[in-house]
Amino acid sequence: MENLKTLTDEELALSYVDGNNKAFDELLARNQDKLFSYIYFIIRDEDKANDLFQETFVKVITKLHERRYVDSGKFSAWIMRIAHNVIMDWYREQRARNLVEPTEENDLSNLKGNDVLDSNVENRYVNEQVMTDVKKMMNMLPPTQREVVFMRFYQDMSFKEIAELTGVSINTSLGRMRYALLNMRRMTREHNIALQLD
């Protein structure tokens, strides 16, 4: 039996389709943290994010069994697209019920900005405050703007990848980023926040 750790995600997906359940376990282990972080960042509710994460993987399994996955070298983007659709379905359902409410705060401790910061204690304190301010402002953005900022800056995705994943044009992705940055700049002016990493 081949070593599953040496296989690509795409090879694991096809192996699972052919009946190798251990291949799916390896796929899940490789992708769960990134996928959950994405869902949690957009939803901002851990329990609901867990529900949507599970729903996403049920859809992944279903689509794999229906042989609706074709090896294109982009398994990660494929499952992120499924998660995006699950999130959008949930938002539509909430909107229909009029239950969508903005939250006061969000602990985004799963996002790490400290990796790029200086080791100097004073600089680290200032930088941590800046990152906290940025995260608070991001939380006040509309979900579509927050999503594109997260994908671009925290997942290093290109605008082309963001457009494919969210099912919009590249211009729409760029527009959402532009409006997100404009909104964040407005917030810094209104609240007199200085955003400068030392």
Rosetta silent file (secondary structure, phi, psi, omega in degrees, C-alpha in Angstrom):
SEQUENCE: MENLKTLTDEELALSYVDGNNKAFDELLARNQDKLFSYIYFIIRDEDKANDLFQETFVKVITKLHERRYVDSGKFSAWIMRIAHNVIMDWYREQRARNLVEPTEENDLSNLKGNDVLDSNVENRYVNEQVMTDVKKMMNMLPPTQREVVFMRFYQDMSFKEIAELTGVSINTSLGRMRYALLNMRRMTREHNIALQLD
SCORE:     score description
SCORE:     0.000 S_00000001
   1 L     0.000  135.389 -177.158    0.000    0.000    0.000 S_00000001
   2 L   -73.400  153.970  179.790    1.351    3.421   -0.948 S_00000001
   3 L   -75.788  115.676 -176.005    2.218    5.986    1.674 S_00000001
   4 H   -63.346  -28.774 -177.398   -0.725    8.420    1.770 S_00000001
   5 H   -66.586  -22.131 -178.876    1.446   11.250    3.086 S_00000001
   6 H   -87.693   -9.810 -177.990    3.360   11.338   -0.205 S_00000001
   7 L   -83.194  150.372  173.933    0.219   11.731   -2.321 S_00000001
   8 L   -74.611  165.360  176.180   -1.141   15.104   -3.439 S_00000001
   9 H   -57.766  -39.528 -178.857   -4.608   16.189   -2.298 S_00000001
  10 H   -63.839  -43.909  178.798   -5.864   15.455   -5.787 S_00000001
  11 H   -64.794  -38.259  177.423   -4.447   11.903   -5.719 S_00000001
  12 H   -63.741  -42.227 -179.889   -5.963   11.369   -2.266 S_00000001
  13 H   -60.791  -45.936 -179.232   -9.377   12.535   -3.498 S_00000001
  14 H   -67.967  -34.867  176.948   -9.275   10.121   -6.429 S_00000001
  15 H   -65.571  -39.974  177.541   -8.045    7.313   -4.160 S_00000001
  16 H   -63.602  -42.833  178.479  -10.979    7.960   -1.816 S_00000001
  17 H   -58.569  -33.720  179.188  -13.392    7.853   -4.752 S_00000001
  18 L   -82.194    5.079  172.959  -11.907    4.441   -5.578 S_00000001
  19 L   109.501    3.267 -178.783  -12.769    3.197   -2.071 S_00000001
  20 L   -90.643   96.350 -178.051   -9.758    4.102    0.098 S_00000001
  21 H   -66.247  -28.526  178.382  -11.311    5.635    3.241 S_00000001
  22 H   -66.133  -28.006  177.005   -7.896    6.304    4.792 S_00000001
  23 H   -63.720  -38.102  178.697   -7.206    8.652    1.889 S_00000001
  24 H   -68.036  -38.929  177.647  -10.142   10.792    3.008 S_00000001
  25 H   -57.917  -41.676  179.026   -8.831   10.843    6.595 S_00000001
  26 H   -67.224  -41.283  177.221   -5.532   12.225    5.272 S_00000001
  27 H   -59.177  -46.373 -179.675   -7.381   14.807    3.120 S_00000001
  28 H   -61.639  -46.308 -179.065   -9.377   15.957    6.127 S_00000001
  29 H   -59.705  -38.961 -178.351   -6.265   16.208    8.310 S_00000001
  30 H   -72.015  -33.180 -168.879   -4.489   18.335    5.701 S_00000001
  31 H  -108.032  -11.644 -170.690   -7.340   20.723    4.984 S_00000001
  32 H   -65.873  -40.606 -177.149   -9.420   21.071    8.153 S_00000001
  33 H   -64.537  -47.516 -178.776   -7.493   23.901    9.866 S_00000001
  34 H   -63.567  -43.527 -178.062   -7.394   26.163    6.812 S_00000001
  35 H   -66.765  -45.112  179.336  -11.019   25.456    5.949 S_00000001
  36 H   -63.718  -41.848  179.129  -12.312   25.964    9.500 S_00000001
  37 H   -58.336  -42.251  179.237  -10.315   29.214    9.860 S_00000001
  38 H   -62.271  -50.259 -178.312  -11.900   30.516    6.677 S_00000001
  39 H   -62.714  -45.673 -178.472  -15.444   29.610    7.764 S_00000001
  40 H   -62.673  -39.742 -179.070  -14.937   30.940   11.292 S_00000001
  41 H   -62.728  -38.630 -178.587  -13.510   34.213   10.041 S_00000001
  42 H   -77.072  -44.288 -173.964  -16.551   34.858    7.877 S_00000001
  43 H   -79.727  -38.970  179.393  -19.227   33.575   10.300 S_00000001
  44 L    65.127   30.025  176.173  -17.646   34.803   13.578 S_00000001
  45 L  -145.499  114.857 -171.769  -19.477   32.198   15.646 S_00000001
  46 H   -62.341  -44.433 -179.679  -17.570   29.056   16.638 S_00000001
  47 H   -62.423  -45.863  179.459  -20.589   26.764   17.045 S_00000001
  48 H   -66.358  -38.009  178.212  -22.104   27.844   13.726 S_00000001
  49 H   -62.258  -39.971  176.464  -18.672   27.609   12.056 S_00000001
  50 H   -62.188  -43.272  178.223  -18.380   24.011   13.295 S_00000001
  51 H   -60.589  -46.657 -177.815  -21.815   23.222   11.869 S_00000001
  52 H   -69.806  -32.344  175.092  -20.953   24.777    8.509 S_00000001
  53 H   -62.029  -46.878  179.130  -17.552   23.037    8.479 S_00000001
  54 H   -64.572  -40.897  178.137  -19.283   19.681    8.928 S_00000001
  55 H   -62.391  -38.822  177.812  -21.877   20.551    6.307 S_00000001
  56 H   -60.529  -46.632 -177.856  -19.071   21.482    3.921 S_00000001
  57 H   -70.897  -28.137  173.270  -17.360   18.127    4.369 S_00000001
  58 H   -63.684  -41.937  178.881  -20.640   16.252    3.935 S_00000001
  59 H   -67.111  -37.971  177.247  -21.002   18.060    0.597 S_00000001
  60 H   -59.974  -48.988 -179.851  -17.378   17.263   -0.290 S_00000001
  61 H   -59.976  -45.435 -179.211  -17.979   13.568    0.416 S_00000001
  62 H   -60.442  -47.381 -178.623  -21.230   13.593   -1.552 S_00000001
  63 H   -65.779  -35.822  176.732  -19.656   15.309   -4.551 S_00000001
  64 H   -64.558  -45.289  179.556  -16.688   12.921   -4.466 S_00000001
  65 H   -64.279  -31.914  177.470  -19.021    9.903   -4.406 S_00000001
  66 L   -80.921    2.367 -179.467  -21.002   11.375   -7.275 S_00000001
  67 L    58.381   38.903  179.201  -17.651   11.679   -9.110 S_00000001
  68 L   -94.772    5.216  173.474  -18.165   15.415   -9.504 S_00000001
  69 L  -101.910  127.586  176.130  -14.529   16.146   -8.667 S_00000001
  70 L  -115.509  130.599 -178.163  -12.140   16.189  -11.607 S_00000001
  71 L   -62.017  105.147  178.691   -8.408   16.327  -10.859 S_00000001
  72 L  -116.913    4.669 -177.931   -7.486   19.843  -11.922 S_00000001
  73 L    81.053   12.461 -175.844   -4.637   20.306   -9.464 S_00000001
  74 L  -134.617   50.816 -178.874   -6.794   22.599   -7.298 S_00000001
  75 H   -60.707  -43.417 -178.682   -8.460   20.419   -4.654 S_00000001
  76 H   -59.623  -44.192  178.326   -7.979   23.049   -1.960 S_00000001
  77 H   -65.359  -35.246  179.731   -9.682   25.710   -4.096 S_00000001
  78 H   -62.951  -46.562 -179.004  -12.485   23.235   -4.882 S_00000001
  79 H   -72.682  -30.427  176.199  -13.314   22.606   -1.217 S_00000001
  80 H   -66.261  -35.890  177.738  -13.000   26.331   -0.408 S_00000001
  81 H   -64.880  -41.430  177.804  -15.555   26.995   -3.150 S_00000001
  82 H   -62.503  -44.604  178.596  -17.905   24.442   -1.571 S_00000001
  83 H   -60.811  -43.067  178.680  -17.415   26.134    1.837 S_00000001
  84 H   -58.152  -45.858  179.994  -18.108   29.527    0.276 S_00000001
  85 H   -63.755  -39.671  177.784  -21.360   28.224   -1.204 S_00000001
  86 H   -62.704  -42.983  179.319  -22.393   26.680    2.135 S_00000001
  87 H   -63.414  -46.127 -178.978  -21.716   30.022    3.880 S_00000001
  88 H   -63.810  -39.041  176.191  -23.659   31.989    1.265 S_00000001
  89 H   -60.839  -42.585  179.768  -26.597   29.547    1.557 S_00000001
  90 H   -63.189  -44.860  178.424  -26.552   30.034    5.323 S_00000001
  91 H   -60.551  -42.193  178.943  -26.508   33.847    4.938 S_00000001
  92 H   -61.576  -42.968  179.417  -29.441   33.683    2.520 S_00000001
  93 H   -63.271  -42.204  179.532  -31.363   31.510    4.956 S_00000001
  94 H   -65.692  -41.481  179.759  -30.603   33.900    7.830 S_00000001
  95 H   -62.088  -41.026  179.680  -31.595   36.909    5.744 S_00000001
  96 H   -62.997  -32.230  179.349  -34.860   35.186    4.867 S_00000001
  97 H   -90.333   -5.145 -176.732  -35.521   34.691    8.577 S_00000001
  98 L    59.297   39.871 -179.133  -34.297   38.200    9.439 S_00000001
  99 L  -107.250    0.341 -177.209  -31.904   36.763   11.991 S_00000001
 100 L   -73.192  120.335  179.323  -28.641   38.253   10.765 S_00000001
 101 L  -130.496  136.107  175.454  -27.204   40.421   13.514 S_00000001
 102 L   -69.092  145.393  178.581  -23.778   42.026   13.677 S_00000001
 103 L   -93.088  155.903 -178.898  -21.690   40.860   16.613 S_00000001
 104 L   -70.721  -51.197 -175.753  -20.034   43.217   19.066 S_00000001
 105 L  -135.718  164.513  174.794  -16.594   41.631   19.135 S_00000001
 106 L  -147.503  125.621  176.915  -14.787   38.737   17.559 S_00000001
 107 L   -84.907  105.825 -178.884  -11.760   36.971   18.909 S_00000001
 108 L   -99.750   43.739 -176.648   -9.660   36.346   15.846 S_00000001
 109 L   -65.019  -15.108  178.070   -6.878   34.638   17.758 S_00000001
 110 L   -76.232   -9.269  176.257   -6.622   32.060   14.975 S_00000001
 111 L   -97.593  127.604 -175.184   -5.082   34.752   12.768 S_00000001
 112 L  -108.414  111.444  175.198   -1.423   35.271   13.452 S_00000001
 113 L  -101.575  -11.997 -174.735    0.085   38.656   12.688 S_00000001
 114 H   -68.609  -18.788 -177.391    2.929   38.293   15.169 S_00000001
 115 H   -61.616  -27.713 -175.533    5.081   36.261   12.769 S_00000001
 116 H   -99.369    5.525 -173.692    6.052   39.430   10.902 S_00000001
 117 L   -94.631  154.887  177.695    6.662   41.637   13.920 S_00000001
 118 L   -66.111  159.825  179.487    9.933   42.751   15.484 S_00000001
 119 L   -87.138  -11.095  177.857   11.220   41.115   18.625 S_00000001
 120 L   -60.875  130.414 -173.609   11.711   44.457   20.363 S_00000001
 121 H   -60.064  -46.078 -179.812    9.276   44.593   23.298 S_00000001
 122 H   -64.171  -45.964  179.356    8.080   48.162   22.669 S_00000001
 123 H   -62.221  -39.871 -179.317    7.670   47.559   18.949 S_00000001
 124 H   -62.916  -41.287  178.803    5.886   44.289   19.632 S_00000001
 125 H   -61.999  -47.039  179.426    3.402   46.061   21.933 S_00000001
 126 H   -62.580  -44.787 -178.872    2.705   48.752   19.330 S_00000001
 127 H   -64.127  -38.371  177.806    2.445   46.167   16.558 S_00000001
 128 H   -64.619  -38.176  177.663    0.040   44.011   18.569 S_00000001
 129 H   -65.359  -41.485  178.415   -2.155   47.053   19.146 S_00000001
 130 H   -61.620  -46.296 -179.621   -2.102   47.849   15.424 S_00000001
 131 H   -63.227  -37.802  176.954   -3.061   44.259   14.534 S_00000001
 132 H   -62.963  -44.090  178.581   -5.868   44.364   17.119 S_00000001
 133 H   -62.791  -42.756  179.592   -7.167   47.612   15.606 S_00000001
 134 H   -61.781  -45.492 -179.249   -6.994   46.175   12.082 S_00000001
 135 H   -63.841  -39.030  177.827   -8.897   43.040   13.118 S_00000001
 136 H   -63.123  -42.669  179.372  -11.577   45.127   14.862 S_00000001
 137 H   -66.543  -39.812  178.125  -12.024   47.238   11.749 S_00000001
 138 H   -60.510  -36.297  179.385  -12.151   44.141    9.558 S_00000001
 139 H   -65.546  -22.938 -179.678  -14.942   42.803   11.756 S_00000001
 140 L   -87.439   -6.927  178.856  -17.000   45.907   10.993 S_00000001
 141 L   -74.560  153.550  172.595  -16.759   45.360    7.229 S_00000001
 142 L   -61.061  152.377 -175.363  -19.649   43.758    5.341 S_00000001
 143 H   -53.047  -39.586 -178.224  -19.151   39.972    4.926 S_00000001
 144 H   -67.668  -36.033  177.409  -18.210   40.139    1.235 S_00000001
 145 H   -72.744  -42.472  178.684  -15.512   42.747    1.910 S_00000001
 146 H   -59.764  -41.203 -178.753  -14.255   40.923    5.012 S_00000001
 147 H   -61.707  -46.610 -176.928  -14.062   37.707    2.991 S_00000001
 148 H   -68.656  -36.500  176.815  -11.920   39.194    0.209 S_00000001
 149 H   -64.183  -44.220  179.303   -9.558   40.863    2.721 S_00000001
 150 H   -60.812  -48.522 -178.127   -9.170   37.572    4.593 S_00000001
 151 H   -63.217  -40.320 -176.088   -8.479   35.585    1.411 S_00000001
 152 H   -73.272  -48.639 -171.705   -6.029   38.152    0.059 S_00000001
 153 H   -94.571  -28.225 -177.652   -4.003   38.982    3.164 S_00000001
 154 H  -101.956  -19.214  177.728   -4.353   35.932    5.410 S_00000001
 155 L  -117.483    3.736  176.730   -4.489   33.194    2.768 S_00000001
 156 L    51.840   38.643  179.137   -2.290   34.890    0.135 S_00000001
 157 L   -87.506  146.986  175.475   -4.777   34.203   -2.628 S_00000001
 158 L   -76.454  163.316  177.838   -4.631   36.087   -5.938 S_00000001
 159 H   -65.785  -29.849  176.107   -7.612   38.122   -7.075 S_00000001
 160 H   -64.296  -45.616  178.450   -8.122   35.571   -9.839 S_00000001
 161 H   -63.680  -41.117  179.354   -8.336   32.777   -7.232 S_00000001
 162 H   -62.843  -42.883  179.801  -10.660   34.877   -5.068 S_00000001
 163 H   -61.943  -45.067  179.674  -12.892   35.561   -8.059 S_00000001
 164 H   -63.205  -43.408 -176.422  -13.049   31.852   -8.954 S_00000001
 165 H   -67.357  -39.938 -176.256  -13.719   30.811   -5.384 S_00000001
 166 H   -92.409   -4.738  176.267  -16.452   33.350   -4.722 S_00000001
 167 L    72.587   31.324  176.864  -18.031   33.058   -8.177 S_00000001
 168 L  -125.494  173.405  178.274  -17.626   36.716   -9.154 S_00000001
 169 L   -75.480  163.294  176.535  -15.515   38.558  -11.716 S_00000001
 170 H   -61.752  -39.559  179.203  -11.988   39.714  -10.953 S_00000001
 171 H   -60.749  -38.168  177.731  -13.255   43.305  -11.189 S_00000001
 172 H   -65.702  -42.575  177.238  -15.865   42.575   -8.510 S_00000001
 173 H   -59.710  -46.434  179.156  -13.159   41.069   -6.260 S_00000001
 174 H   -62.766  -39.751  179.049  -10.956   44.116   -6.824 S_00000001
 175 H   -63.366  -42.830  178.594  -13.932   46.400   -6.158 S_00000001
 176 H   -62.307  -40.018  178.433  -14.726   44.657   -2.872 S_00000001
 177 H   -65.656  -43.049  179.550  -11.094   45.032   -1.803 S_00000001
 178 H   -58.687  -48.274 -179.948  -11.117   48.698   -2.805 S_00000001
 179 H   -65.553  -35.849  177.401  -14.275   49.379   -0.785 S_00000001
 180 H   -62.008  -46.022 -179.663  -12.886   47.409    2.173 S_00000001
 181 H   -65.863  -41.067  176.609   -9.715   49.526    2.173 S_00000001
 182 H   -61.339  -44.042  178.778  -11.714   52.742    1.789 S_00000001
 183 H   -62.589  -41.927 -179.822  -13.972   51.722    4.682 S_00000001
 184 H   -67.686  -38.656  176.350  -10.986   50.847    6.866 S_00000001
 185 H   -62.589  -42.512  178.171   -9.285   54.173    6.045 S_00000001
 186 H   -59.654  -42.626  179.790  -12.513   55.991    6.936 S_00000001
 187 H   -63.169  -38.839  179.818  -12.628   54.106   10.260 S_00000001
 188 H   -64.935  -38.722  178.202   -9.037   55.094   11.059 S_00000001
 189 H   -67.592  -46.628 -176.501   -9.875   58.767   10.451 S_00000001
 190 H   -63.584  -34.316 -176.062  -13.146   58.644   12.399 S_00000001
 191 L  -105.797    8.581  177.840  -11.553   56.923   15.402 S_00000001
 192 L    52.226   51.082 -179.047   -8.168   58.661   15.124 S_00000001
 193 L  -101.852  130.035  175.834   -6.293   55.355   14.827 S_00000001
 194 L   -97.484  119.044 -179.978   -2.675   55.331   13.685 S_00000001
 195 L  -108.786   97.100  178.097   -1.871   52.167   11.767 S_00000001
 196 L  -148.015  117.208  176.621    1.858   51.825   11.443 S_00000001
 197 L   -81.812  132.712  177.761    3.871   48.700   12.113 S_00000001
 198 L   -86.426    0.000    0.000    7.363   49.435   13.445 S_00000001
